[in-house]
Amino acid sequence: MTLGLWSSSVLRLLTQRSTCQLVSVSQRANRPITRTFSSTRPGSPPSRPYQFHFGASWAAKPPEKSRIHVPFSPDTTVGRWRDEMLGKWRYVTSRDAGEDFFFVTEVRPGRSSSHVLFSKNLCVGVSFGVADGVGGWVDSGVDPSLFAQTLMYHAHRYSQLGWAGEPEIDPTQEYEERERVEGWELTPYKCLECAYHGVLRERLVDAGSSTACLISLNASSGVLRAANLGDSGFLIIRSSSVIYRQPPQTHFFNCPYQLTKFPPNMVPSTHFADRPNRAAQYETKLRDGDIIIAFTDGLSDNVFTPDIVAICSLVARSGGSEDVQAQMMANRIIEYAQVCMRERKKMTPFSREALREGLYYRGGVRS
């Protein structure tokens, strides 16, 4: 799964199983700002110069006889949300994200009373993430997709009502009025912890494990904050160069850090069952034209970083609106990942890492 972001202040978001989310960031630097803080206009919001444009694409790995698929019913809360999230993206042919899942949501903190500072529907940022369900649970009769979907559901639920930075207030208002601004600052790190405990409380999920990568973007400051646990991750492309790529967290080769829920009849083990506090955190300020791609190992195991950059550059040259470009980048990246996955002789990132561990493996991997 891959998510991508493009900043100009436009953000493009991609998701991959291969799922790919792509966000494009664009900055409205040349547009005059006509609304400012004023004691006579307390309802006027501060300027938000950053816009975010999203694309998402995914492809489940080929069917396997051993795959256990017992999905949430569409009548359940998570099942209904899952279908809505998969159905909102245009130009995506697959409706099966496999054992991975993702979310994308605008951040719209609630407000109270008639002295609200901003409209309740005002978007102050965006939040998105990817999760990769650990397939080894099929040996215990568990559908790995349930954990990943529930983790993303709760991350979506918490993040859409929290501020992507400090709650915004009008300093010209009286103290009592400023105190009426609702909501709280919710970092991706804290959101991951809340979402994980939501999975532990979910009665329809008996067991499972997942990696996770959560990212928030502030529409006022352009600040990106991220929390990543395991071998999912993200990268930032600026001017056709990768300025940052999240390092994977692994216990050893092909064994990533992972959040885990044990079944009631199993004694919890500390082996390969990690807590949210082990997540790596990252923060940076985005620039106009930045592209952010969040992904699971379906992409990182099969596609080298320079190939991802080349695909984004080719799509950007083809023209079209920022939303269309974001979606096309996501689609092209997933299509290329599927081609690499089917190759049996091609060197891939996974086979290169295997060689470093003294193992021989050629071609793509169905991850």
mmCIF file of C-alpha atoms in Angstrom:
data_model
loop_
_atom_site.group_PDB
_atom_site.id
_atom_site.type_symbol
_atom_site.label_atom_id
_atom_site.label_comp_id
_atom_site.label_asym_id
_atom_site.label_seq_id
_atom_site.Cartn_x
_atom_site.Cartn_y
_atom_site.Cartn_z
ATOM 1 C CA MET A 1 0.000 0.000 0.000
ATOM 2 C CA THR A 2 1.317 3.407 -0.846
ATOM 3 C CA LEU A 3 0.181 6.913 0.064
ATOM 4 C CA GLY A 4 1.663 10.011 -1.473
ATOM 5 C CA LEU A 5 1.698 13.720 -0.773
ATOM 6 C CA TRP A 6 2.535 16.678 -2.969
ATOM 7 C CA SER A 7 3.262 20.089 -1.441
ATOM 8 C CA SER A 8 3.127 23.362 -3.295
ATOM 9 C CA SER A 9 1.328 23.927 -0.762
ATOM 10 C CA VAL A 10 -0.485 20.971 -2.375
ATOM 11 C CA LEU A 11 -0.263 17.495 -0.899
ATOM 12 C CA ARG A 12 -0.645 14.279 -2.862
ATOM 13 C CA LEU A 13 -1.317 11.048 -1.028
ATOM 14 C CA LEU A 14 -0.864 7.428 -2.242
ATOM 15 C CA THR A 15 -1.680 4.043 -0.645
ATOM 16 C CA GLN A 16 -0.445 0.380 -1.623
ATOM 17 C CA ARG A 17 -0.770 -3.937 -0.832
ATOM 18 C CA SER A 18 0.554 -3.001 -3.080
ATOM 19 C CA THR A 19 -1.312 0.053 -1.712
ATOM 20 C CA CYS A 20 -0.101 3.534 -2.518
ATOM 21 C CA GLN A 21 -1.288 6.839 -1.081
ATOM 22 C CA LEU A 22 0.001 10.042 -2.575
ATOM 23 C CA VAL A 23 -0.429 13.599 -1.299
ATOM 24 C CA SER A 24 0.612 16.710 -3.168
ATOM 25 C CA VAL A 25 1.277 19.956 -1.328
ATOM 26 C CA SER A 26 0.721 23.372 -2.901
ATOM 27 C CA GLN A 27 1.160 26.762 -1.337
ATOM 28 C CA ARG A 28 -1.076 29.667 -2.163
ATOM 29 C CA ALA A 29 1.776 32.118 -1.852
ATOM 30 C CA ASN A 30 0.635 34.341 -4.731
ATOM 31 C CA ARG A 31 -2.934 34.721 -3.538
ATOM 32 C CA PRO A 32 -3.708 37.818 -1.494
ATOM 33 C CA ILE A 33 -4.836 37.128 2.050
ATOM 34 C CA THR A 34 -7.821 39.338 2.737
ATOM 35 C CA ARG A 35 -8.961 37.973 6.101
ATOM 36 C CA THR A 36 -6.996 38.786 9.238
ATOM 37 C CA PHE A 37 -7.507 38.615 12.982
ATOM 38 C CA SER A 38 -9.774 41.370 14.226
ATOM 39 C CA SER A 39 -11.616 42.000 17.437
ATOM 40 C CA THR A 40 -14.608 43.067 15.351
ATOM 41 C CA ARG A 41 -14.528 39.924 13.219
ATOM 42 C CA PRO A 42 -13.956 37.050 15.653
ATOM 43 C CA GLY A 43 -15.310 34.535 13.150
ATOM 44 C CA SER A 44 -12.573 35.097 10.609
ATOM 45 C CA PRO A 45 -10.056 32.244 10.518
ATOM 46 C CA PRO A 46 -6.325 32.743 10.116
ATOM 47 C CA SER A 47 -4.960 32.142 6.640
ATOM 48 C CA ARG A 48 -4.101 28.552 5.700
ATOM 49 C CA PRO A 49 -1.723 28.762 2.767
ATOM 50 C CA TYR A 50 -1.302 25.022 2.279
ATOM 51 C CA GLN A 51 -3.565 22.841 0.175
ATOM 52 C CA PHE A 52 -3.344 19.046 -0.009
ATOM 53 C CA HIS A 53 -4.222 16.901 -3.014
ATOM 54 C CA PHE A 54 -4.668 13.157 -2.634
ATOM 55 C CA GLY A 55 -4.473 10.022 -4.694
ATOM 56 C CA ALA A 56 -4.794 6.420 -3.566
ATOM 57 C CA SER A 57 -4.270 3.094 -5.271
ATOM 58 C CA TRP A 58 -3.837 -0.484 -4.135
ATOM 59 C CA ALA A 59 -3.728 -4.087 -5.284
ATOM 60 C CA ALA A 60 -4.065 -7.201 -3.150
ATOM 61 C CA LYS A 61 -1.410 -9.843 -3.599
ATOM 62 C CA PRO A 62 -2.433 -12.805 -5.797
ATOM 63 C CA PRO A 63 -4.921 -15.239 -4.216
ATOM 64 C CA GLU A 64 -3.432 -18.069 -2.180
ATOM 65 C CA LYS A 65 -5.111 -21.264 -1.021
ATOM 66 C CA SER A 66 -3.915 -20.606 2.510
ATOM 67 C CA ARG A 67 -5.449 -17.143 2.656
ATOM 68 C CA ILE A 68 -8.190 -16.832 5.259
ATOM 69 C CA HIS A 69 -10.725 -14.218 4.268
ATOM 70 C CA VAL A 70 -13.439 -13.633 6.843
ATOM 71 C CA PRO A 71 -14.135 -9.918 6.367
ATOM 72 C CA PHE A 72 -16.193 -7.601 8.514
ATOM 73 C CA SER A 73 -19.824 -7.597 7.487
ATOM 74 C CA PRO A 74 -20.896 -4.393 5.679
ATOM 75 C CA ASP A 75 -23.436 -3.995 8.494
ATOM 76 C CA THR A 76 -20.729 -3.556 11.134
ATOM 77 C CA THR A 77 -19.215 -0.169 11.948
ATOM 78 C CA VAL A 78 -15.731 -1.045 10.679
ATOM 79 C CA GLY A 79 -17.094 -2.893 7.636
ATOM 80 C CA ARG A 80 -19.238 0.065 6.611
ATOM 81 C CA TRP A 81 -16.319 2.468 7.068
ATOM 82 C CA ARG A 82 -13.987 0.138 5.108
ATOM 83 C CA ASP A 83 -16.336 0.072 2.112
ATOM 84 C CA GLU A 84 -16.739 3.858 2.194
ATOM 85 C CA MET A 85 -12.961 4.400 2.292
ATOM 86 C CA LEU A 86 -12.339 2.041 -0.643
ATOM 87 C CA GLY A 87 -15.247 3.466 -2.628
ATOM 88 C CA LYS A 88 -14.267 7.140 -2.496
ATOM 89 C CA TRP A 89 -11.351 6.874 -4.934
ATOM 90 C CA ARG A 90 -11.911 7.268 -8.670
ATOM 91 C CA TYR A 91 -9.992 5.381 -11.343
ATOM 92 C CA VAL A 92 -9.164 2.480 -9.024
ATOM 93 C CA THR A 93 -10.155 -0.931 -10.387
ATOM 94 C CA SER A 94 -9.610 -3.113 -7.299
ATOM 95 C CA ARG A 95 -11.955 -3.147 -4.323
ATOM 96 C CA ASP A 96 -9.763 -5.522 -2.298
ATOM 97 C CA ALA A 97 -6.827 -4.084 -0.360
ATOM 98 C CA GLY A 98 -5.775 -7.531 0.845
ATOM 99 C CA GLU A 99 -4.261 -7.667 4.314
ATOM 100 C CA ASP A 100 -3.292 -3.987 4.255
ATOM 101 C CA PHE A 101 -5.430 -0.938 4.790
ATOM 102 C CA PHE A 102 -5.254 2.852 4.925
ATOM 103 C CA PHE A 103 -7.180 5.986 5.734
ATOM 104 C CA VAL A 104 -7.249 9.622 4.650
ATOM 105 C CA THR A 105 -9.234 12.284 6.486
ATOM 106 C CA GLU A 106 -9.483 16.022 6.795
ATOM 107 C CA VAL A 107 -8.965 17.358 10.306
ATOM 108 C CA ARG A 108 -12.022 19.333 11.428
ATOM 109 C CA PRO A 109 -11.962 19.859 15.196
ATOM 110 C CA GLY A 110 -15.329 20.527 16.880
ATOM 111 C CA ARG A 111 -16.326 23.874 18.299
ATOM 112 C CA SER A 112 -18.825 24.944 20.924
ATOM 113 C CA SER A 113 -21.221 27.796 21.660
ATOM 114 C CA SER A 114 -22.119 30.855 19.586
ATOM 115 C CA HIS A 115 -18.647 32.278 20.233
ATOM 116 C CA VAL A 116 -16.959 29.792 17.928
ATOM 117 C CA LEU A 117 -13.795 31.089 16.361
ATOM 118 C CA PHE A 118 -14.049 29.157 13.110
ATOM 119 C CA SER A 119 -16.670 27.243 11.212
ATOM 120 C CA LYS A 120 -17.130 23.677 12.429
ATOM 121 C CA ASN A 121 -16.585 22.528 8.840
ATOM 122 C CA LEU A 122 -13.252 24.324 8.458
ATOM 123 C CA CYS A 123 -10.380 22.011 7.502
ATOM 124 C CA VAL A 124 -7.249 22.784 9.521
ATOM 125 C CA GLY A 125 -5.129 19.940 8.135
ATOM 126 C CA VAL A 126 -5.142 16.364 6.941
ATOM 127 C CA SER A 127 -4.215 13.033 8.461
ATOM 128 C CA PHE A 128 -3.508 9.732 6.732
ATOM 129 C CA GLY A 129 -1.893 6.386 7.355
ATOM 130 C CA VAL A 130 -1.210 2.838 6.188
ATOM 131 C CA ALA A 131 -1.148 -0.496 8.009
ATOM 132 C CA ASP A 132 0.149 -3.913 6.919
ATOM 133 C CA GLY A 133 -1.549 -6.903 8.525
ATOM 134 C CA VAL A 134 0.924 -9.673 9.413
ATOM 135 C CA GLY A 135 0.099 -12.691 7.239
ATOM 136 C CA GLY A 136 1.566 -15.256 9.644
ATOM 137 C CA TRP A 137 -1.684 -15.252 11.623
ATOM 138 C CA VAL A 138 -3.348 -17.368 8.921
ATOM 139 C CA ASP A 139 -1.621 -20.394 10.487
ATOM 140 C CA SER A 140 -3.739 -19.735 13.596
ATOM 141 C CA GLY A 141 -6.950 -19.347 11.628
ATOM 142 C CA VAL A 142 -6.993 -15.538 11.843
ATOM 143 C CA ASP A 143 -7.789 -13.143 8.980
ATOM 144 C CA PRO A 144 -4.857 -10.658 9.125
ATOM 145 C CA SER A 145 -6.861 -7.910 7.417
ATOM 146 C CA LEU A 146 -9.187 -7.423 10.404
ATOM 147 C CA PHE A 147 -6.470 -6.010 12.665
ATOM 148 C CA ALA A 148 -5.158 -3.610 9.999
ATOM 149 C CA GLN A 149 -8.639 -2.358 9.064
ATOM 150 C CA THR A 150 -9.644 -1.799 12.690
ATOM 151 C CA LEU A 151 -6.386 -0.001 13.483
ATOM 152 C CA MET A 152 -6.930 2.389 10.565
ATOM 153 C CA TYR A 153 -10.595 2.876 11.489
ATOM 154 C CA HIS A 154 -9.710 4.049 14.978
ATOM 155 C CA ALA A 155 -6.806 6.190 13.711
ATOM 156 C CA HIS A 156 -9.275 7.865 11.343
ATOM 157 C CA ARG A 157 -11.830 8.324 14.120
ATOM 158 C CA TYR A 158 -9.398 9.968 16.511
ATOM 159 C CA SER A 159 -7.403 12.071 14.045
ATOM 160 C CA GLN A 160 -10.313 13.785 12.321
ATOM 161 C CA LEU A 161 -11.336 15.548 15.547
ATOM 162 C CA GLY A 162 -7.882 16.487 16.836
ATOM 163 C CA TRP A 163 -5.772 19.483 15.849
ATOM 164 C CA ALA A 164 -2.781 18.861 13.556
ATOM 165 C CA GLY A 165 -0.895 21.399 15.713
ATOM 166 C CA GLU A 166 -1.705 23.619 18.636
ATOM 167 C CA PRO A 167 -5.426 24.621 18.704
ATOM 168 C CA GLU A 168 -5.867 27.897 16.834
ATOM 169 C CA ILE A 169 -7.312 30.802 18.778
ATOM 170 C CA ASP A 170 -7.842 34.525 18.148
ATOM 171 C CA PRO A 171 -5.481 36.352 20.544
ATOM 172 C CA THR A 172 -7.697 39.455 20.380
ATOM 173 C CA GLN A 173 -10.592 37.666 22.078
ATOM 174 C CA GLU A 174 -11.294 37.614 25.780
ATOM 175 C CA TYR A 175 -9.833 34.745 27.800
ATOM 176 C CA GLU A 176 -13.256 33.129 28.351
ATOM 177 C CA GLU A 177 -13.965 33.147 24.604
ATOM 178 C CA ARG A 178 -10.599 31.597 23.774
ATOM 179 C CA GLU A 179 -11.251 28.825 26.294
ATOM 180 C CA ARG A 180 -14.405 27.845 24.369
ATOM 181 C CA VAL A 181 -12.357 26.607 21.409
ATOM 182 C CA GLU A 182 -12.761 22.840 21.503
ATOM 183 C CA GLY A 183 -10.373 20.085 20.585
ATOM 184 C CA TRP A 184 -6.815 19.173 21.462
ATOM 185 C CA GLU A 185 -3.507 18.699 19.720
ATOM 186 C CA LEU A 186 -3.236 15.093 18.579
ATOM 187 C CA THR A 187 0.146 13.956 17.303
ATOM 188 C CA PRO A 188 0.456 10.856 15.086
ATOM 189 C CA TYR A 189 2.365 9.222 17.952
ATOM 190 C CA LYS A 190 -0.544 9.740 20.360
ATOM 191 C CA CYS A 191 -3.076 8.812 17.686
ATOM 192 C CA LEU A 192 -1.297 5.482 17.135
ATOM 193 C CA GLU A 193 -1.520 4.712 20.834
ATOM 194 C CA CYS A 194 -5.238 5.561 20.952
ATOM 195 C CA ALA A 195 -5.974 3.533 17.823
ATOM 196 C CA TYR A 196 -4.099 0.498 19.157
ATOM 197 C CA HIS A 197 -6.136 0.494 22.358
ATOM 198 C CA GLY A 198 -9.232 0.757 20.195
ATOM 199 C CA VAL A 199 -8.237 -2.500 18.491
ATOM 200 C CA LEU A 200 -7.680 -4.177 21.866
ATOM 201 C CA ARG A 201 -11.241 -3.236 22.839
ATOM 202 C CA GLU A 202 -12.775 -4.445 19.566
ATOM 203 C CA ARG A 203 -14.692 -7.677 20.218
ATOM 204 C CA LEU A 204 -14.814 -8.656 16.532
ATOM 205 C CA VAL A 205 -10.997 -8.827 16.353
ATOM 206 C CA ASP A 206 -9.770 -11.877 18.280
ATOM 207 C CA ALA A 207 -6.111 -11.587 17.316
ATOM 208 C CA GLY A 208 -3.691 -10.157 14.810
ATOM 209 C CA SER A 209 -0.674 -7.936 14.206
ATOM 210 C CA SER A 210 0.167 -4.986 12.006
ATOM 211 C CA THR A 211 2.805 -2.431 11.172
ATOM 212 C CA ALA A 212 1.632 1.179 10.936
ATOM 213 C CA CYS A 213 2.601 4.588 9.612
ATOM 214 C CA LEU A 214 0.556 7.678 10.561
ATOM 215 C CA ILE A 215 1.144 11.191 9.197
ATOM 216 C CA SER A 216 -0.489 14.566 9.906
ATOM 217 C CA LEU A 217 -0.174 17.776 7.870
ATOM 218 C CA ASN A 218 -0.875 21.249 9.203
ATOM 219 C CA ALA A 219 -2.601 23.492 6.647
ATOM 220 C CA SER A 220 -1.484 26.666 8.454
ATOM 221 C CA SER A 221 2.222 25.955 8.987
ATOM 222 C CA GLY A 222 2.938 23.204 6.434
ATOM 223 C CA VAL A 223 4.453 21.059 9.184
ATOM 224 C CA LEU A 224 4.470 17.302 8.643
ATOM 225 C CA ARG A 225 4.575 15.006 11.669
ATOM 226 C CA ALA A 226 4.800 11.243 11.493
ATOM 227 C CA ALA A 227 4.908 8.138 13.657
ATOM 228 C CA ASN A 228 6.065 4.851 12.150
ATOM 229 C CA LEU A 229 6.302 1.367 13.622
ATOM 230 C CA GLY A 230 7.654 -1.492 11.541
ATOM 231 C CA ASP A 231 8.615 -1.679 7.874
ATOM 232 C CA SER A 232 5.808 0.464 6.510
ATOM 233 C CA GLY A 233 6.971 4.012 5.954
ATOM 234 C CA PHE A 234 7.010 7.129 3.831
ATOM 235 C CA LEU A 235 9.315 9.260 1.740
ATOM 236 C CA ILE A 236 9.390 12.926 0.739
ATOM 237 C CA ILE A 237 10.327 13.977 -2.795
ATOM 238 C CA ARG A 238 11.445 17.562 -3.432
ATOM 239 C CA SER A 239 12.639 18.770 -6.827
ATOM 240 C CA SER A 240 13.014 15.189 -8.122
ATOM 241 C CA SER A 241 15.177 14.178 -5.154
ATOM 242 C CA VAL A 242 14.318 12.181 -2.039
ATOM 243 C CA ILE A 243 15.064 14.411 0.954
ATOM 244 C CA TYR A 244 13.872 11.890 3.543
ATOM 245 C CA ARG A 245 12.906 8.226 3.720
ATOM 246 C CA GLN A 246 11.714 6.619 6.938
ATOM 247 C CA PRO A 247 14.106 3.803 7.972
ATOM 248 C CA PRO A 248 12.357 0.453 8.630
ATOM 249 C CA GLN A 249 12.244 -0.982 12.146
ATOM 250 C CA THR A 250 12.962 -4.710 12.290
ATOM 251 C CA HIS A 251 13.904 -7.284 14.926
ATOM 252 C CA PHE A 252 15.827 -9.131 12.222
ATOM 253 C CA PHE A 253 15.537 -9.670 8.462
ATOM 254 C CA ASN A 254 11.895 -9.807 7.335
ATOM 255 C CA CYS A 255 10.574 -9.528 10.907
ATOM 256 C CA PRO A 256 9.345 -5.954 11.450
ATOM 257 C CA TYR A 257 8.191 -4.274 14.627
ATOM 258 C CA GLN A 258 4.456 -4.875 14.944
ATOM 259 C CA LEU A 259 1.492 -4.062 17.133
ATOM 260 C CA THR A 260 -0.179 -7.260 18.351
ATOM 261 C CA LYS A 261 -3.386 -8.510 19.887
ATOM 262 C CA PHE A 262 -3.250 -12.038 21.305
ATOM 263 C CA PRO A 263 -6.294 -14.343 21.363
ATOM 264 C CA PRO A 264 -7.921 -14.959 24.751
ATOM 265 C CA ASN A 265 -6.599 -18.535 24.944
ATOM 266 C CA MET A 266 -2.956 -17.562 24.264
ATOM 267 C CA VAL A 267 -0.499 -16.388 26.870
ATOM 268 C CA PRO A 268 0.808 -12.979 25.694
ATOM 269 C CA SER A 269 4.447 -13.043 24.650
ATOM 270 C CA THR A 270 6.865 -10.152 24.512
ATOM 271 C CA HIS A 271 8.581 -11.657 21.473
ATOM 272 C CA PHE A 272 7.840 -9.587 18.364
ATOM 273 C CA ALA A 273 4.870 -7.897 20.073
ATOM 274 C CA ASP A 274 5.767 -4.224 20.213
ATOM 275 C CA ARG A 275 4.073 -1.305 21.907
ATOM 276 C CA PRO A 276 3.142 2.031 20.277
ATOM 277 C CA ASN A 277 5.875 3.754 22.308
ATOM 278 C CA ARG A 278 8.476 2.069 20.074
ATOM 279 C CA ALA A 279 7.283 4.048 17.058
ATOM 280 C CA ALA A 280 9.820 6.370 15.437
ATOM 281 C CA GLN A 281 8.759 10.028 15.235
ATOM 282 C CA TYR A 282 9.658 12.590 12.585
ATOM 283 C CA GLU A 283 8.805 16.250 11.950
ATOM 284 C CA THR A 284 9.648 18.669 9.140
ATOM 285 C CA LYS A 285 8.279 21.689 7.305
ATOM 286 C CA LEU A 286 7.025 21.084 3.782
ATOM 287 C CA ARG A 287 7.653 23.257 0.749
ATOM 288 C CA ASP A 288 5.594 24.056 -2.315
ATOM 289 C CA GLY A 289 5.633 21.097 -4.714
ATOM 290 C CA ASP A 290 6.721 18.413 -2.209
ATOM 291 C CA ILE A 291 5.429 14.900 -2.835
ATOM 292 C CA ILE A 292 4.865 12.538 0.093
ATOM 293 C CA ILE A 293 4.370 8.820 -0.464
ATOM 294 C CA ALA A 294 3.337 6.501 2.366
ATOM 295 C CA PHE A 295 3.654 2.777 1.726
ATOM 296 C CA THR A 296 3.680 -0.735 3.081
ATOM 297 C CA ASP A 297 6.255 -3.369 2.187
ATOM 298 C CA GLY A 298 4.348 -4.337 -0.963
ATOM 299 C CA LEU A 299 6.021 -1.315 -2.499
ATOM 300 C CA SER A 300 9.324 -1.122 -0.626
ATOM 301 C CA ASP A 301 10.118 -4.833 -1.166
ATOM 302 C CA ASN A 302 9.670 -4.597 -4.939
ATOM 303 C CA VAL A 303 10.456 -1.074 -6.173
ATOM 304 C CA PHE A 304 13.687 0.870 -5.755
ATOM 305 C CA THR A 305 13.425 4.507 -4.657
ATOM 306 C CA PRO A 306 14.876 6.003 -7.892
ATOM 307 C CA ASP A 307 12.143 4.231 -9.869
ATOM 308 C CA ILE A 308 9.470 5.833 -7.671
ATOM 309 C CA VAL A 309 11.004 9.269 -8.253
ATOM 310 C CA ALA A 310 11.162 8.658 -12.013
ATOM 311 C CA ILE A 311 7.481 7.664 -12.158
ATOM 312 C CA CYS A 312 6.428 10.807 -10.264
ATOM 313 C CA SER A 313 8.531 12.997 -12.553
ATOM 314 C CA LEU A 314 7.042 11.471 -15.715
ATOM 315 C CA VAL A 315 3.480 11.925 -14.470
ATOM 316 C CA ALA A 316 4.170 15.522 -13.400
ATOM 317 C CA ARG A 317 5.353 16.357 -16.929
ATOM 318 C CA SER A 318 2.136 14.978 -18.446
ATOM 319 C CA GLY A 319 0.089 17.896 -17.119
ATOM 320 C CA GLY A 320 -3.412 17.894 -15.689
ATOM 321 C CA SER A 321 -4.812 19.150 -12.395
ATOM 322 C CA GLU A 322 -3.018 18.449 -9.142
ATOM 323 C CA ASP A 323 -5.729 16.002 -8.045
ATOM 324 C CA VAL A 324 -5.482 14.095 -11.329
ATOM 325 C CA GLN A 325 -1.688 13.998 -11.155
ATOM 326 C CA ALA A 326 -1.780 12.691 -7.581
ATOM 327 C CA GLN A 327 -4.107 9.857 -8.555
ATOM 328 C CA MET A 328 -2.129 9.005 -11.685
ATOM 329 C CA MET A 329 1.110 8.842 -9.692
ATOM 330 C CA ALA A 330 -0.520 6.422 -7.272
ATOM 331 C CA ASN A 331 -1.861 4.245 -10.069
ATOM 332 C CA ARG A 332 1.406 4.141 -12.031
ATOM 333 C CA ILE A 333 3.438 3.280 -8.928
ATOM 334 C CA ILE A 334 1.119 0.369 -8.070
ATOM 335 C CA GLU A 335 1.137 -0.922 -11.639
ATOM 336 C CA TYR A 336 4.932 -0.902 -11.684
ATOM 337 C CA ALA A 337 5.092 -2.609 -8.286
ATOM 338 C CA GLN A 338 2.910 -5.430 -9.621
ATOM 339 C CA VAL A 339 5.219 -5.863 -12.611
ATOM 340 C CA CYS A 340 8.262 -6.074 -10.338
ATOM 341 C CA MET A 341 6.472 -8.516 -8.042
ATOM 342 C CA ARG A 342 5.952 -10.976 -10.906
ATOM 343 C CA GLU A 343 9.587 -10.812 -12.050
ATOM 344 C CA ARG A 344 11.540 -13.938 -11.138
ATOM 345 C CA LYS A 345 15.037 -12.857 -12.208
ATOM 346 C CA LYS A 346 15.063 -9.114 -11.527
ATOM 347 C CA MET A 347 17.012 -7.723 -8.572
ATOM 348 C CA THR A 348 14.608 -6.108 -6.105
ATOM 349 C CA PRO A 349 15.083 -4.313 -2.766
ATOM 350 C CA PHE A 350 13.977 -7.491 -0.981
ATOM 351 C CA SER A 351 16.417 -9.754 -2.830
ATOM 352 C CA ARG A 352 19.244 -7.280 -2.224
ATOM 353 C CA GLU A 353 18.567 -7.258 1.523
ATOM 354 C CA ALA A 354 18.382 -11.070 1.485
ATOM 355 C CA LEU A 355 21.856 -11.240 -0.067
ATOM 356 C CA ARG A 356 23.195 -8.994 2.678
ATOM 357 C CA GLU A 357 21.904 -11.556 5.161
ATOM 358 C CA GLY A 358 23.600 -14.410 3.292
ATOM 359 C CA LEU A 359 20.366 -15.631 1.693
ATOM 360 C CA TYR A 360 19.733 -16.205 -2.000
ATOM 361 C CA TYR A 361 16.486 -14.839 -3.367
ATOM 362 C CA ARG A 362 15.812 -13.475 -6.836
ATOM 363 C CA GLY A 363 12.842 -11.571 -8.192
ATOM 364 C CA GLY A 364 9.865 -9.867 -6.638
ATOM 365 C CA VAL A 365 8.121 -10.835 -3.441
ATOM 366 C CA ARG A 366 4.411 -11.215 -2.763
ATOM 367 C CA SER A 367 4.384 -9.052 0.332
#
